[in-house]
mmCIF file of C-alpha atoms in Angstrom:
data_model
loop_
_atom_site.group_PDB
_atom_site.id
_atom_site.type_symbol
_atom_site.label_atom_id
_atom_site.label_comp_id
_atom_site.label_asym_id
_atom_site.label_seq_id
_atom_site.Cartn_x
_atom_site.Cartn_y
_atom_site.Cartn_z
ATOM 1 C CA SER A 1 -6.075 11.594 8.237
ATOM 2 C CA ALA A 2 -2.372 11.618 9.013
ATOM 3 C CA VAL A 3 0.614 13.479 7.658
ATOM 4 C CA ILE A 4 3.664 11.259 7.331
ATOM 5 C CA SER A 5 7.167 12.503 6.726
ATOM 6 C CA GLN A 6 9.595 9.900 5.450
ATOM 7 C CA LYS A 7 13.332 10.429 5.020
ATOM 8 C CA PRO A 8 15.353 10.123 2.884
ATOM 9 C CA SER A 9 13.212 10.323 -0.223
ATOM 10 C CA ARG A 10 15.858 8.510 -2.223
ATOM 11 C CA ASP A 11 19.380 7.205 -1.886
ATOM 12 C CA ILE A 12 21.991 5.325 -3.841
ATOM 13 C CA CYS A 13 24.034 3.005 -1.661
ATOM 14 C CA GLN A 14 26.963 0.676 -2.037
ATOM 15 C CA ARG A 15 26.388 -3.020 -1.563
ATOM 16 C CA GLY A 16 27.287 -4.266 1.895
ATOM 17 C CA THR A 17 26.322 -1.019 3.603
ATOM 18 C CA SER A 18 23.199 -0.193 5.615
ATOM 19 C CA LEU A 19 20.586 2.537 5.297
ATOM 20 C CA THR A 20 18.193 3.742 7.971
ATOM 21 C CA ILE A 21 14.851 5.165 6.863
ATOM 22 C CA GLN A 22 12.903 7.424 9.193
ATOM 23 C CA CYS A 23 9.144 7.836 9.446
ATOM 24 C CA GLN A 24 7.558 10.671 11.442
ATOM 25 C CA VAL A 25 3.786 10.992 11.921
ATOM 26 C CA ASP A 26 1.923 14.124 12.990
ATOM 27 C CA SER A 27 -0.249 12.219 15.460
ATOM 28 C CA GLN A 28 0.134 9.331 17.865
ATOM 29 C CA VAL A 29 -0.580 5.936 16.344
ATOM 30 C CA THR A 30 -0.467 2.498 17.859
ATOM 31 C CA MET A 31 0.926 0.617 14.902
ATOM 32 C CA MET A 32 3.200 1.620 12.076
ATOM 33 C CA PHE A 33 3.766 -0.590 9.078
ATOM 34 C CA TRP A 34 6.716 -0.923 6.735
ATOM 35 C CA TYR A 35 6.176 -2.028 3.127
ATOM 36 C CA ARG A 36 8.486 -2.765 0.248
ATOM 37 C CA GLN A 37 7.646 -2.219 -3.404
ATOM 38 C CA GLN A 38 10.118 -3.848 -5.737
ATOM 39 C CA PRO A 39 10.379 -2.533 -9.304
ATOM 40 C CA GLY A 40 7.196 -3.246 -11.222
ATOM 41 C CA GLN A 41 5.654 -5.049 -8.267
ATOM 42 C CA SER A 42 2.994 -4.315 -5.718
ATOM 43 C CA LEU A 43 3.487 -3.559 -2.061
ATOM 44 C CA THR A 44 4.583 -6.283 0.340
ATOM 45 C CA LEU A 45 4.359 -5.885 4.098
ATOM 46 C CA ILE A 46 7.736 -6.235 5.800
ATOM 47 C CA ALA A 47 6.796 -5.777 9.436
ATOM 48 C CA THR A 48 4.527 -4.123 11.942
ATOM 49 C CA ALA A 49 6.141 -1.794 14.467
ATOM 50 C CA ASN A 50 4.482 -1.455 17.857
ATOM 51 C CA GLN A 51 5.658 1.007 20.446
ATOM 52 C CA GLY A 52 7.220 -0.715 23.434
ATOM 53 C CA SER A 53 7.569 -4.159 21.913
ATOM 54 C CA GLU A 54 9.488 -6.025 19.254
ATOM 55 C CA ALA A 55 8.390 -5.571 15.682
ATOM 56 C CA THR A 56 6.420 -8.393 14.081
ATOM 57 C CA TYR A 57 7.911 -9.596 10.816
ATOM 58 C CA GLU A 58 6.112 -11.176 7.893
ATOM 59 C CA SER A 59 7.199 -14.411 6.316
ATOM 60 C CA GLY A 60 10.380 -13.935 4.356
ATOM 61 C CA PHE A 61 11.608 -10.952 6.347
ATOM 62 C CA VAL A 62 13.939 -11.171 9.342
ATOM 63 C CA ILE A 63 15.046 -8.782 12.032
ATOM 64 C CA ASP A 64 18.744 -9.116 11.227
ATOM 65 C CA LYS A 65 18.144 -7.838 7.715
ATOM 66 C CA PHE A 66 15.457 -5.257 8.533
ATOM 67 C CA PRO A 67 15.844 -4.070 12.131
ATOM 68 C CA ILE A 68 13.091 -1.705 13.211
ATOM 69 C CA SER A 69 12.901 0.773 16.041
ATOM 70 C CA ARG A 70 9.769 2.337 17.499
ATOM 71 C CA PRO A 71 10.839 4.627 20.339
ATOM 72 C CA ASN A 72 7.520 6.485 20.650
ATOM 73 C CA LEU A 73 4.038 6.731 19.190
ATOM 74 C CA THR A 74 4.963 9.110 16.376
ATOM 75 C CA PHE A 75 8.264 7.772 15.060
ATOM 76 C CA SER A 76 9.814 4.630 13.614
ATOM 77 C CA THR A 77 12.911 3.638 11.689
ATOM 78 C CA LEU A 78 13.605 0.785 9.313
ATOM 79 C CA THR A 79 17.187 -0.224 8.578
ATOM 80 C CA VAL A 80 18.080 -2.162 5.463
ATOM 81 C CA SER A 81 21.259 -4.004 6.437
ATOM 82 C CA ASN A 82 24.094 -5.447 4.404
ATOM 83 C CA MET A 83 22.449 -4.298 1.221
ATOM 84 C CA SER A 84 22.583 -6.064 -2.110
ATOM 85 C CA PRO A 85 21.185 -4.977 -5.486
ATOM 86 C CA GLU A 86 18.108 -7.120 -4.765
ATOM 87 C CA ASP A 87 17.198 -4.665 -2.020
ATOM 88 C CA SER A 88 16.674 -1.928 -4.579
ATOM 89 C CA SER A 89 13.055 -0.992 -3.980
ATOM 90 C CA ILE A 90 10.744 1.679 -2.708
ATOM 91 C CA TYR A 91 10.229 1.419 1.034
ATOM 92 C CA LEU A 92 7.083 2.922 2.499
ATOM 93 C CA CYS A 93 5.833 3.445 6.002
ATOM 94 C CA SER A 94 2.147 3.414 6.698
ATOM 95 C CA VAL A 95 -0.138 4.233 9.607
ATOM 96 C CA THR A 96 -3.773 3.618 10.403
ATOM 97 C CA PRO A 97 -4.910 6.381 12.751
ATOM 98 C CA GLY A 98 -8.239 6.599 14.473
ATOM 99 C CA ASP A 99 -10.288 3.430 14.268
ATOM 100 C CA GLY A 100 -7.654 1.838 12.061
ATOM 101 C CA ARG A 101 -9.847 1.450 9.019
ATOM 102 C CA GLU A 102 -7.834 3.706 6.726
ATOM 103 C CA ALA A 103 -4.154 3.383 5.920
ATOM 104 C CA PHE A 104 -2.025 6.350 4.929
ATOM 105 C CA PHE A 105 1.410 6.174 3.371
ATOM 106 C CA GLY A 106 4.554 8.203 3.536
ATOM 107 C CA GLN A 107 6.141 9.522 0.359
ATOM 108 C CA GLY A 108 8.396 6.484 0.158
ATOM 109 C CA THR A 109 12.155 6.011 0.017
ATOM 110 C CA ARG A 110 13.509 4.996 -3.354
ATOM 111 C CA LEU A 111 16.606 2.909 -2.674
ATOM 112 C CA THR A 112 19.094 1.892 -5.327
ATOM 113 C CA VAL A 113 21.922 -0.456 -4.373
ATOM 114 C CA VAL A 114 24.927 -0.520 -6.662
ATOM 115 C CA GLN B 1 -3.434 -18.746 -5.741
ATOM 116 C CA LYS B 2 -2.587 -15.158 -4.915
ATOM 117 C CA GLU B 3 -4.417 -13.605 -2.023
ATOM 118 C CA VAL B 4 -5.469 -10.598 -4.073
ATOM 119 C CA GLU B 5 -5.643 -10.780 -7.850
ATOM 120 C CA GLN B 6 -5.956 -8.019 -10.381
ATOM 121 C CA ASN B 7 -5.565 -7.883 -14.128
ATOM 122 C CA SER B 8 -2.316 -6.028 -14.737
ATOM 123 C CA GLY B 9 -3.661 -4.295 -17.837
ATOM 124 C CA PRO B 10 -3.156 -1.845 -19.267
ATOM 125 C CA LEU B 11 -6.817 -0.978 -19.403
ATOM 126 C CA SER B 12 -7.296 1.650 -22.078
ATOM 127 C CA VAL B 13 -10.402 3.829 -22.142
ATOM 128 C CA PRO B 14 -11.211 7.072 -23.977
ATOM 129 C CA GLU B 15 -11.742 10.278 -22.069
ATOM 130 C CA GLY B 16 -15.285 10.518 -20.729
ATOM 131 C CA ALA B 17 -15.863 6.762 -20.652
ATOM 132 C CA ILE B 18 -16.395 4.536 -17.626
ATOM 133 C CA ALA B 19 -13.353 2.590 -16.466
ATOM 134 C CA SER B 20 -14.075 -0.663 -14.646
ATOM 135 C CA LEU B 21 -11.354 -2.160 -12.473
ATOM 136 C CA ASN B 22 -11.755 -5.567 -10.889
ATOM 137 C CA CYS B 23 -10.225 -7.429 -7.984
ATOM 138 C CA THR B 24 -10.767 -10.868 -6.461
ATOM 139 C CA TYR B 25 -9.504 -12.097 -3.102
ATOM 140 C CA SER B 26 -9.053 -15.532 -1.608
ATOM 141 C CA ASP B 27 -9.506 -15.015 2.138
ATOM 142 C CA ARG B 28 -13.208 -15.259 2.951
ATOM 143 C CA GLY B 29 -12.536 -13.636 6.289
ATOM 144 C CA SER B 30 -11.285 -10.408 4.743
ATOM 145 C CA GLN B 31 -12.900 -7.487 6.467
ATOM 146 C CA SER B 32 -12.078 -4.289 4.636
ATOM 147 C CA PHE B 33 -11.331 -3.437 1.045
ATOM 148 C CA PHE B 34 -9.413 -0.511 -0.310
ATOM 149 C CA TRP B 35 -8.617 1.060 -3.632
ATOM 150 C CA TYR B 36 -5.406 3.030 -3.954
ATOM 151 C CA ARG B 37 -4.148 5.055 -6.884
ATOM 152 C CA GLN B 38 -0.440 5.192 -7.553
ATOM 153 C CA TYR B 39 1.157 7.490 -10.060
ATOM 154 C CA SER B 40 4.515 6.442 -11.408
ATOM 155 C CA GLY B 41 7.242 7.181 -8.885
ATOM 156 C CA LYS B 42 4.789 8.234 -6.195
ATOM 157 C CA SER B 43 3.402 6.575 -3.101
ATOM 158 C CA PRO B 44 -0.126 5.129 -3.089
ATOM 159 C CA GLU B 45 -3.013 7.413 -2.230
ATOM 160 C CA LEU B 46 -6.313 6.166 -0.890
ATOM 161 C CA ILE B 47 -9.304 6.580 -3.189
ATOM 162 C CA MET B 48 -11.998 4.606 -1.429
ATOM 163 C CA PHE B 49 -12.657 1.920 1.103
ATOM 164 C CA ILE B 50 -15.664 -0.343 1.493
ATOM 165 C CA TYR B 51 -16.710 -2.768 4.205
ATOM 166 C CA SER B 52 -20.242 -3.819 3.370
ATOM 167 C CA ASN B 53 -21.759 -5.615 0.413
ATOM 168 C CA GLY B 54 -23.144 -3.321 -2.245
ATOM 169 C CA ASP B 55 -22.082 -0.038 -3.758
ATOM 170 C CA LYS B 56 -20.372 2.978 -2.284
ATOM 171 C CA GLU B 57 -20.151 6.173 -4.293
ATOM 172 C CA ASP B 58 -17.790 9.106 -3.887
ATOM 173 C CA GLY B 59 -17.847 11.649 -6.678
ATOM 174 C CA ARG B 60 -16.826 9.957 -9.916
ATOM 175 C CA PHE B 61 -15.801 6.786 -8.101
ATOM 176 C CA THR B 62 -17.985 3.833 -7.136
ATOM 177 C CA ALA B 63 -16.706 0.820 -5.235
ATOM 178 C CA GLN B 64 -18.688 -2.391 -5.427
ATOM 179 C CA LEU B 65 -18.278 -5.304 -3.022
ATOM 180 C CA ASN B 66 -19.660 -8.815 -3.297
ATOM 181 C CA LYS B 67 -18.363 -10.926 -0.411
ATOM 182 C CA ALA B 68 -20.151 -14.082 -1.590
ATOM 183 C CA SER B 69 -18.220 -13.920 -4.846
ATOM 184 C CA GLN B 70 -15.098 -12.501 -3.155
ATOM 185 C CA TYR B 71 -15.056 -9.702 -5.645
ATOM 186 C CA VAL B 72 -14.539 -5.964 -5.380
ATOM 187 C CA SER B 73 -14.536 -3.460 -8.198
ATOM 188 C CA LEU B 74 -13.941 0.219 -8.821
ATOM 189 C CA LEU B 75 -15.835 2.197 -11.413
ATOM 190 C CA ILE B 76 -14.513 5.552 -12.578
ATOM 191 C CA ARG B 77 -17.091 7.621 -14.392
ATOM 192 C CA ASP B 78 -16.217 10.367 -16.863
ATOM 193 C CA SER B 79 -12.601 9.175 -16.970
ATOM 194 C CA GLN B 80 -9.983 11.886 -17.362
ATOM 195 C CA PRO B 81 -6.396 11.650 -18.627
ATOM 196 C CA SER B 82 -5.328 12.574 -15.093
ATOM 197 C CA ASP B 83 -6.866 9.283 -13.928
ATOM 198 C CA SER B 84 -4.124 7.425 -15.799
ATOM 199 C CA ALA B 85 -2.267 5.565 -13.060
ATOM 200 C CA THR B 86 -1.949 2.153 -11.478
ATOM 201 C CA TYR B 87 -4.863 1.194 -9.258
ATOM 202 C CA LEU B 88 -4.092 -1.097 -6.351
ATOM 203 C CA CYS B 89 -6.686 -3.230 -4.636
ATOM 204 C CA ALA B 90 -5.934 -4.057 -1.003
ATOM 205 C CA VAL B 91 -7.693 -6.105 1.636
ATOM 206 C CA THR B 92 -7.176 -6.616 5.325
ATOM 207 C CA ARG B 93 -6.493 -10.086 6.588
ATOM 208 C CA ASN B 94 -8.902 -11.873 8.791
ATOM 209 C CA THR B 95 -6.530 -11.728 11.730
ATOM 210 C CA GLY B 96 -5.961 -8.000 11.731
ATOM 211 C CA PHE B 97 -7.806 -4.935 10.709
ATOM 212 C CA GLN B 98 -4.789 -3.001 9.730
ATOM 213 C CA LYS B 99 -2.395 -5.159 7.746
ATOM 214 C CA LEU B 100 -3.027 -4.668 4.063
ATOM 215 C CA VAL B 101 -2.496 -7.311 1.397
ATOM 216 C CA PHE B 102 -2.130 -5.712 -1.996
ATOM 217 C CA GLY B 103 -2.848 -6.925 -5.473
ATOM 218 C CA THR B 104 -0.325 -6.268 -8.211
ATOM 219 C CA GLY B 105 -2.356 -3.392 -9.573
ATOM 220 C CA THR B 106 -4.098 -2.525 -12.820
ATOM 221 C CA ARG B 107 -2.602 0.116 -15.033
ATOM 222 C CA LEU B 108 -5.256 2.464 -16.423
ATOM 223 C CA LEU B 109 -4.639 4.613 -19.501
ATOM 224 C CA VAL B 110 -7.185 7.291 -20.352
ATOM 225 C CA SER B 111 -6.668 8.737 -23.797
ATOM 226 C CA PRO B 112 -7.772 12.299 -24.679
#
């Protein structure tokens, strides 16, 4: 298993500003994943963060809006840039330690943009 | 067609009954199948995963996979009010073991 610490747990932000979400894992993992869960919806993968290379973004998500850093094998950040109310969601980081067959999630960051 | 489809529910069952949750997927190359439970306002927690056709049991939970029919289900025996939550089905894409594609979830309500 993996213990994931995600910060902040929640925030209320003004439109046009940016928020950086941090994800810390208690073990080294090759890939970290960032998901978004909009109100009443399921989880949608934003991007995959690999250490030492650019993040890989899913269709509909772009680096300018969601820049990601992955400085080492236990840490990643996701920034939500130039926020609008449509960005109000829960953002979750996820890792798949070991053989990669199980995914574990952080506690999530509940973002409200006003 | 959605990649992973679930009935949104709510599925209402009395305490002690068997709850049956269903999920279909479109990608025949999907490798791994997961069931997550999500309480309101909380992050998903893994209940079970299954890779091979057939049944896999863990306590009160049984996952069933039928790759020919592209169908995976979760049975919860002796349902408890604490089982009331949204259950998310997730599959990995053919191209990667680790990227999960989620269904929209089925809300389960277990009444005392």
